Amino acid sequence: MSKILEKENQTNNSQNNNEKKTKLLQADLVKDALINSIKKLNPVELVKNPVIFCVELGAILTTIFLITNLVQSNHDESLLFTSQITIWLWFTVIFANFAEAIAESRGKAQADSLRKSKKDLNAKKITSIEDRIGQIVDASVLRKGDLILVEAGSVIAADGEVIKGVASIDESAITGESAPVIRESGGDRSAVIAGTRVLSDWIVVGVRSNPGESFLDKMIELVEGAVRQKTPNEIALSILLISLTIVFLLATATVQPYVIYAGKSSTITKLVSLFVALAPTTIGALLSAIGIAGMNRLLQINVLAFSGRSVEASGDVDIVILDKTGTITLGNRQAAEFIPVKNITEKELAEVAQFASLSDETPEGRSVVILAKERFNIREHNLGEKDNLVFVPFTANSRMSGVDFNGDVIRKGATDSVIEFVKSLKKDTVIPEDLKAIVEKISRSGGTPLVVSKNNQIMGVIYLKDILKGGIKEKIQGLNYVGIKTIMVTGDNPLTAAAISAEAGVSDFVAEAKPEDKLDLIKKYQAQGHMVAMIGDGTNDAPALAQADVGVAMNTGTAAAREAGNMLDLDSNPSKLIQVIEVGKKILITRGSLTTFSIANDIAKYFAILPAMFSAVYPELSSMNIMYLSSPESAVLSAIIFNALVIPALIPLALKGVDYKPATATELLRKNLLVYGLGGIISPFIGIKIIDLVVSFLHLA
Amino acid sequence: MLIKSVAEIAFFFIILLALVKPFGNFMYKVFNGDKTFLTPLLSIPEKIIYKISGVDTEEDQSWKKYFGGVILINLIGIIFLILVQMFQAILPLNTQNLPNTSFHLALNTAVSFVTNTNWQSYVPEATMSYFTQMLGLTVQNFLSAATGMIVLVALIRGFVRKESKHLGNCWVDLTRCVLYILLPISIVSAVFFISQGVPNNFNQYTDATTIEGAKQFISQGPMASQEAIKMIGTNGGGFLNANSAHPFENPSPLTNFFQMLMMALIPASLTYTFGKMVNNTKQGWAILTAMLIVLISITGVITYSEFAPNTLISHISDIDPNNQFNFEGKETRFGITQSTLFAGLTTSISAGAVNSMHDSYSPLGGMLTMFNIELGEVILGGTGTGLYIMLLFAILTVFIAGLMVGRTPEYLGKKIGPIEMQSVVLGVLAPSIFILVLTAIASIIPQGTSALNNAGAHGFSEILYAYSSAAGNNGSAFAGLSANTVFWNLTLTLAMFGGRFIPIFFVMRLAGSLVEKKYIPTSVGTFPTTGLTFVILLIGVVIIVGGLTFFPALTLSGVAEHFQLLSGKAF
């Protein structure tokens, strides 16, 4: 099994682990969140959420009104009513705070465990690469450019680059993945993170970050939500909500003069109730929870987003640049077919091919052995000591590999190399006529031909094929369906690239691409107004990652790549990009749906509260009481209770996000509009009526 | 009766729809600087105007510069108009020797005509000289109509142009708009009105003795010329107090039909101009569809409620209840349907001309004329104003609903960010704030309530209607309100000014922000703004965001009156 597949399985496991962890912590989380939602009542804190802040002001007003009523003996409305409204208004604020607190608490729990791995780190600081003794210092004194020696069993104290040595490292503290990874100097696998543990061997690390700026610090801040800034879309939505709140505030405040004109007056309780019912409290309460939960969902799939902006941008992405190798296809080609030349049977070819691959430990070589076994049940030969066997390894020069076995010379390799080789064995060797046709056919269909020879006889061709990763085709289809164009980038020749891209269903491809070409490609699409996402790991990818609107760097990648991207995939799984896009879309959909729901609710609330408020002014207006609520007090109270209860009822939806399946804009809109728009109009009519029945049954109003 | 009514309304809209495309296309050419059939005739005067006024036609202006130009011409207009009124006694063409007006009335009237409101706190024939009407008010009728249109054009350019800073040249747009669009139609219409018997002279008022022997002044004056721009520019300010109910201003059913068509023509056709400018006429048709659905539904209900018998009198009258219509305040020349259609149009179009008295409508009918205004004058609306505010609503719709498709919202290829959202909500909601707050003040202080002729919920309707009409730049009145006092003139001035220029500022700012943005290509993932779903959503947002704010106030006025009437109470 290829490495990448293994990795995917591990990812799934770690995801399951994460989920289990969260469930176990649930009770604690709720307790913490409850405490925090009381703390958040502090108006200085709450003013950051103007909608809910206004509700709190309303609650304070009715509380004062209640107290003065308690002191005075005569009052306009029953104390039971005033006190109940007051209580429910406070509940509304607390529910809103709770929504935010519960969303934050998950991040906090994760941050705590990260902090543990940061505690009491010390390092062996060395003066030169050759220094093996060094001096033990506290991690806090390490600065950029220092060298540290990390030996088996100790924890790396600072972010940096491996300068010398190779080591297996346990990164589970950061990634939650238990399988150790290899880090070595040079190449694309050199970055190490503070807080991870060296399991074997030793390495010299060049420190790349000052204290407080390390990856671990950044990650703690991120998961805690300390650096969470509002995204442009969130700001735009807040502007809308605040404006609506102000207008409804005015619409409510002006009701009093209107009523005074008619020779009556309204109580503070009722005015505040009207305002709270109309203000977009539902979405106001859940807005920040939706954003935080979105970041958490990314964390659950082991992706760190360095800014909320990038998460949102991922919902807007309409071009995705995918590397062929590793993302669309498995890292390696596999033998798919044996095609013998004339006069040779397939089985003969398979036997020779298997022999040629016995010593070939590459995945391609293994796949030949496996295919031979599958097709003809040819077992791997148990080679005795007597056998005179010489392995000939693949070199870039010969472009062949094989064995010399008991006098037979068996080779497999590139077409011209093998032809040249058999001719060199015997001058008048006849090359089978159909070989050329077979090779061409394989090339045309996107495969790689591997010619097999035994002595001076060419036996046939192994068809090496790029194998699509499981499920990738469906994912690409899903992207295409929602209007996201997928562009495959590969170093292959156009023929091969075309065949693979057709098979995978990508919208377009760039063949014979050099890594630098990605940057130009991204710039080209961005100039046309597209939003581009890519995933990458190499240093070569860094400029492109920085340029892309959503650049996901793989954790295994170089430090340069990790710094360039605006997200980091801890699992280093290239097809993660697609999940990231889904998370981005889900956040936006949830926000929009709950806003629609919240505003649509107002209609029913008007029909509950206005007749109740105004029937004292013009008794004829009680005809507007179309829900037949039992009394004016009960109507107002029921609307306020509904308004409060709808917040906790929707918290799970805000945290989980609205269901998203790939669909066109029109389909999504119809569905969500039906559920949240129409549902938003109808549900409060039903909800308020039911609450009214309960309220009047219990004689609460 | 029903069939005739439906047929009359349907006939009007069919004729209107037939004109939308050709006329919208014509306006597109005018604003694009293309040749039209009028170019040979008008290109020389156009060049002369630029030459005299020193306009650099090549200059492409930023939003601030464009907005500066719009404000400048309007402020000059206000000052000029105040001076003309306050010195009309010594100015020519004052055949009736009318005195100078008070400052507060002059201010109110100046702002009223400059803002395309045409609220009239005065009786025109007894207050304004011919000179004031012609050189003062009529000039502003042209300029205010053109102002709305060029602001709209600048906004549309904000959508169309990419990564630019320039929205066009406001002086060129203004000149072309007046010269190619408003003037030619006005001239043709004026001639038509004269042919139908509308006076157009500088005569003294006729001193007549009626059959009963009473003395009567019969007004004269240059009416036909002002009547034309009054309708085509959705101004609505009458030459005579009775406005289009007066037989001199609106002599026959034919002129009545023509007047309705004229006020709807530019606002409806601009939707096509818009579609053409953004290179997708479906966008324009979608907006027009939304407008017409609301307009026809509301007009339908108004008409229905005027046909319904009045429960207070139906049982005491000898007439068959099925033939008892609410004829109070309506002209027998036009009948109910032509009156209610006119009322529905004039309140939703922000024209404010009236051919019947909305004050005398049934509670429900009267309330709906007011609701039309309170929706933000976006159901067709004023020339340009209606569409630019409707486009703000479209952005709002796209923003709320667009999120539901999982992308940050965009309209016509431009992303809607915080600056856009701020401009949109402030532009849409500013007039509401003026209406709500000023109504609240006027309904509790004596200076406000003393102007009322009616008590109770109906009196409240009169106050609410006045401020709605002023802030919505409509200009029609619910009558029953003696508004020529310092308090009313000043507060209404405030409402008109704020209701006009705050939205214009935010629309221009929006245009300035949009024009700098990249264009986002559409895909199947883009929220579609042409289909029926969008139309329904847009209507929903207009009603919920635009109208919901007024629900408490309307409940205490029209709704209360309606239920009171049903239980036998009137004012």
XYZ file of N, CA and C in Angstrom, chain A residues 232-233 235-237 239-240 243-244 247-248 250-251 254-255 257-261 312 315-316 318 480-483 526 528-531 585 588-589 591-593 595-596 599 602-603 606-607 610 614 617-618 620-621 623-624 664-666 668-670 672-673, chain B residues 396 399-401 403-409 415 417-418 421-422 425 429 433 435-437 439-440 443-444 449 452 454-457 459-460 463 518-521 523-528 533 537 544-545 548-549 551-553 555-556 559-560 563-564 567 569:
372
model
N -14.294 40.098 6.412
C -15.041 41.161 5.725
C -16.530 40.856 5.647
N -16.830 39.594 5.366
C -18.238 39.250 5.253
C -18.955 39.354 6.593
N -18.135 41.358 8.966
C -18.280 42.791 9.244
C -19.479 43.334 8.478
N -19.573 42.958 7.208
C -20.687 43.442 6.390
C -22.017 43.004 7.006
N -22.065 41.760 7.445
C -23.302 41.266 8.043
C -23.590 41.999 9.353
N -22.797 44.997 10.061
C -23.307 46.331 9.717
C -24.809 46.261 9.452
N -25.202 45.249 8.707
C -26.630 45.090 8.431
C -27.414 44.891 9.725
N -27.575 48.043 11.867
C -28.488 49.037 11.287
C -29.933 48.650 11.533
N -30.233 47.362 11.335
C -31.606 46.915 11.584
C -31.974 47.141 13.043
N -32.728 50.780 13.597
C -34.018 51.173 13.037
C -35.172 50.622 13.874
N -35.033 49.377 14.325
C -36.101 48.814 15.152
C -36.159 49.500 16.506
N -35.549 52.650 16.928
C -36.307 53.879 16.656
C -37.788 53.573 16.455
N -38.049 52.504 15.703
C -39.441 52.153 15.441
C -40.178 51.874 16.746
N -40.349 55.289 19.011
C -41.326 56.268 18.537
C -42.761 55.805 18.780
N -42.923 54.518 19.125
C -44.279 54.034 19.390
C -44.893 54.794 20.564
N -44.548 58.032 21.697
C -45.229 59.265 21.292
C -46.494 58.996 20.467
N -46.440 58.000 19.589
C -47.618 57.698 18.768
C -48.795 57.324 19.665
N -48.479 56.542 20.710
C -49.545 56.095 21.604
C -50.027 57.258 22.471
N -49.064 58.093 22.870
C -49.432 59.273 23.671
C -50.374 60.164 22.871
N -50.109 60.294 21.569
C -50.983 61.073 20.691
C -52.421 60.585 20.824
N -13.054 32.078 4.781
C -14.169 32.603 4.017
C -13.867 32.587 2.526
N -14.665 29.523 0.640
C -16.033 29.324 0.153
C -16.242 29.949 -1.212
N -15.413 30.935 -1.531
C -15.567 31.680 -2.788
C -14.719 31.132 -3.915
N -13.203 29.547 -6.966
C -13.822 28.932 -8.137
C -12.800 28.281 -9.059
N -16.872 20.380 -9.827
C -17.362 20.859 -11.124
C -18.824 21.229 -11.039
N -19.578 20.435 -10.296
C -21.024 20.635 -10.232
C -21.378 21.958 -9.575
N -20.592 22.343 -8.563
C -20.912 23.608 -7.894
C -20.224 24.782 -8.574
N -19.630 24.527 -9.730
C -19.085 25.640 -10.504
C -17.629 25.944 -10.200
N -6.347 34.952 -11.478
C -6.747 36.046 -10.588
C -7.013 37.323 -11.360
N -8.301 37.495 -14.107
C -9.640 37.376 -14.711
C -10.745 37.454 -13.651
N -10.346 37.661 -12.412
C -11.331 37.830 -11.351
C -11.640 36.552 -10.596
N -10.914 35.479 -10.888
C -11.207 34.217 -10.188
C -10.536 34.178 -8.821
N -11.082 33.328 -7.976
C -10.454 33.070 -6.685
C -9.803 31.698 -6.771
N -17.731 27.076 2.637
C -19.093 27.270 2.135
C -20.110 27.099 3.257
N -20.604 30.185 5.421
C -21.403 31.236 4.780
C -22.868 30.841 4.712
N -23.124 29.593 4.355
C -24.516 29.149 4.242
C -25.210 29.241 5.600
N -24.487 31.194 8.113
C -24.709 32.591 8.408
C -25.932 33.135 7.675
N -25.995 32.873 6.381
C -27.098 33.396 5.573
C -28.434 32.809 6.002
N -28.444 31.497 6.259
C -29.699 30.840 6.605
C -30.249 31.362 7.917
N -29.597 34.235 9.307
C -30.018 35.635 9.151
C -31.422 35.685 8.565
N -31.625 34.910 7.510
C -32.940 34.865 6.886
C -33.995 34.436 7.898
N -34.754 37.243 10.468
C -35.550 38.371 9.962
C -36.979 37.919 9.642
N -39.758 37.986 12.311
C -40.382 39.237 12.763
C -41.867 39.333 12.441
N -42.265 38.739 11.334
C -43.659 38.885 10.915
C -44.592 38.348 11.998
N -44.653 40.448 15.164
C -45.512 41.619 15.022
C -46.964 41.254 15.324
N -47.381 40.140 14.723
C -48.779 39.757 14.899
C -49.083 39.338 16.332
N -48.053 43.458 18.474
C -48.747 44.717 18.170
C -50.196 44.755 18.654
N -51.448 47.462 21.350
C -52.276 48.554 20.872
C -53.772 48.371 21.138
N -55.122 50.913 23.183
C -55.313 52.224 22.550
C -56.581 52.208 21.696
N -56.625 51.290 20.782
C -57.800 51.116 19.924
C -58.280 49.675 20.095
N -60.434 48.005 18.838
C -60.766 47.308 17.588
C -59.573 46.531 17.039
N -58.349 46.953 17.447
C -57.154 46.307 16.890
C -56.981 44.874 17.368
N -58.709 42.619 16.606
C -58.995 41.766 15.427
C -57.704 41.288 14.765
N -56.588 42.016 15.041
C -55.313 41.607 14.429
C -54.710 40.391 15.126
N -25.899 23.308 -7.258
C -25.761 24.615 -7.906
C -26.377 25.670 -7.001
N -26.045 26.918 -7.302
C -26.532 28.026 -6.478
C -28.050 28.022 -6.399
N -28.683 27.776 -7.551
C -30.141 27.810 -7.580
C -30.735 26.725 -6.690
N -29.303 25.217 -4.112
C -29.032 25.526 -2.709
C -29.979 26.590 -2.201
N -30.175 27.608 -3.037
C -31.005 28.720 -2.619
C -32.430 28.271 -2.374
N -32.964 27.488 -3.343
C -34.346 27.029 -3.201
C -34.510 26.262 -1.911
N -32.558 26.139 0.891
C -32.375 26.895 2.138
C -33.452 27.943 2.343
N -33.939 28.474 1.240
C -34.991 29.481 1.335
C -36.274 28.853 1.858
N -29.003 44.269 -1.051
C -29.398 43.729 0.246
C -29.937 42.301 0.092
N -27.221 40.005 -0.682
C -26.366 39.792 0.486
C -26.966 38.740 1.411
N -28.238 38.919 1.732
C -28.864 37.999 2.683
C -29.005 36.609 2.067
N -29.554 36.581 0.860
C -29.828 35.287 0.237
C -28.576 34.678 -0.364
N -25.625 34.590 0.709
C -24.851 33.814 1.669
C -25.338 32.381 1.693
N -26.643 32.226 1.452
C -27.223 30.879 1.546
C -26.728 29.946 0.446
N -26.056 30.481 -0.566
C -25.491 29.580 -1.572
C -24.009 29.333 -1.313
N -23.493 29.859 -0.194
C -22.141 29.484 0.197
C -21.030 30.287 -0.442
N -21.356 31.470 -0.924
C -20.269 32.335 -1.417
C -20.463 33.709 -0.826
N -19.375 34.467 -0.666
C -19.593 35.832 -0.220
C -20.334 36.529 -1.348
N -21.377 37.301 -0.988
C -22.329 37.745 -1.983
C -21.725 38.684 -3.015
N -18.232 42.085 -5.767
C -18.378 41.556 -4.403
C -18.936 42.593 -3.447
N -18.871 43.965 0.018
C -18.077 43.970 1.246
C -18.640 44.958 2.258
N -17.882 45.204 3.331
C -18.383 46.097 4.386
C -18.738 47.499 3.884
N -21.963 47.431 2.090
C -23.092 47.143 2.966
C -23.474 48.378 3.771
N -22.455 49.076 4.234
C -22.711 50.288 4.997
C -23.480 51.294 4.137
N -27.222 49.995 3.592
C -28.204 50.084 4.687
C -28.479 51.537 5.068
N -32.123 53.061 4.808
C -32.836 53.292 6.062
C -32.903 54.753 6.499
N -35.704 56.859 9.171
C -35.400 57.492 10.457
C -36.063 58.868 10.529
N -38.719 59.834 8.932
C -40.181 59.680 9.035
C -40.592 59.340 10.464
N -39.926 58.322 11.034
C -40.334 57.852 12.366
C -40.147 58.929 13.421
N -38.975 59.552 13.409
C -38.661 60.488 14.489
C -39.487 61.768 14.358
N -42.341 62.199 12.867
C -43.743 61.905 13.170
C -43.954 61.851 14.680
N -42.976 61.236 15.370
C -43.091 61.136 16.823
C -43.123 62.525 17.449
N -46.392 64.440 16.649
C -47.640 63.926 17.202
C -47.779 64.201 18.693
N -46.729 64.720 19.334
C -46.913 65.041 20.760
C -46.752 66.523 21.086
N -49.696 68.988 16.360
C -51.080 68.513 16.331
C -52.074 69.616 16.001
N -53.775 69.786 12.544
C -54.632 68.693 12.064
C -56.094 69.130 11.931
N -58.372 66.590 11.472
C -59.113 65.424 11.944
C -58.474 64.889 13.212
N -59.274 64.210 14.011
C -58.744 63.672 15.261
C -58.424 62.188 15.104
N -57.983 61.612 16.188
C -57.827 60.155 16.283
C -56.846 59.586 15.277
N -57.085 58.338 14.935
C -56.177 57.613 14.061
C -56.040 58.298 12.713
N -56.169 61.532 12.089
C -55.256 62.661 12.252
C -53.821 62.190 12.272
N -53.588 61.084 12.954
C -52.246 60.514 12.998
C -51.778 60.128 11.595
N -50.347 63.112 9.804
C -48.967 63.459 10.182
C -47.989 62.482 9.529
N -12.767 44.327 -8.790
C -12.615 43.388 -9.903
C -13.975 42.847 -10.296
N -14.058 42.366 -11.492
C -15.278 41.708 -11.926
C -15.128 40.209 -11.692
N -16.106 39.617 -11.014
C -16.047 38.177 -10.745
C -16.851 37.452 -11.825
N -16.221 36.576 -12.568
C -16.979 35.871 -13.608
C -18.072 35.006 -12.985
N -20.598 31.755 -12.561
C -20.557 30.312 -12.792
C -21.855 29.749 -12.237
N -22.010 28.420 -12.276
C -23.239 27.861 -11.703
C -23.283 28.056 -10.192
N -22.139 28.444 -9.607
C -22.107 28.690 -8.174
C -22.542 30.098 -7.813
N -22.774 30.929 -8.829
C -23.151 32.319 -8.573
C -24.639 32.423 -8.321
N -24.995 33.256 -7.339
C -26.401 33.485 -7.045
C -27.063 34.179 -8.241
N -28.091 33.556 -8.814
C -28.688 34.136 -10.029
C -29.613 35.308 -9.693
N -37.034 33.324 -8.638
C -36.659 33.238 -7.221
C -36.141 34.583 -6.737
N -37.716 37.059 -3.905
C -36.886 37.448 -2.769
C -36.777 38.955 -2.648
N -40.184 43.492 3.768
C -39.788 43.255 5.157
C -38.853 44.351 5.661
N -37.793 44.653 4.902
C -36.841 45.656 5.385
C -37.403 47.070 5.212
N -41.430 46.853 7.101
C -41.672 46.340 8.459
C -41.471 47.417 9.525
N -40.541 48.332 9.231
C -40.259 49.410 10.172
C -41.503 50.230 10.480
N -44.588 49.167 10.405
C -45.740 48.373 10.793
C -46.414 48.902 12.059
N -45.649 49.238 13.111
C -46.316 49.778 14.311
C -47.062 51.072 13.987
N -46.401 51.972 13.245
C -47.032 53.254 12.928
C -48.284 53.051 12.081
N -50.113 50.429 11.969
C -51.153 49.795 12.786
C -51.965 50.845 13.517
N -51.247 51.863 14.008
C -51.929 52.917 14.769
C -52.634 53.914 13.869
N -54.536 50.853 9.843
C -55.105 49.580 10.286
C -56.147 49.829 11.376
N -55.790 50.718 12.317
C -56.724 51.041 13.389
C -58.010 51.639 12.805
N -60.233 48.952 11.144
C -61.027 48.130 12.054
C -62.076 48.960 12.782
N -61.723 50.238 13.013
C -62.702 51.117 13.659
C -63.899 51.331 12.750
N -66.179 48.602 12.816
C -67.055 48.557 13.996
C -67.850 49.861 14.143
N -67.002 53.325 13.413
C -66.469 54.566 13.944
C -65.746 55.313 12.825
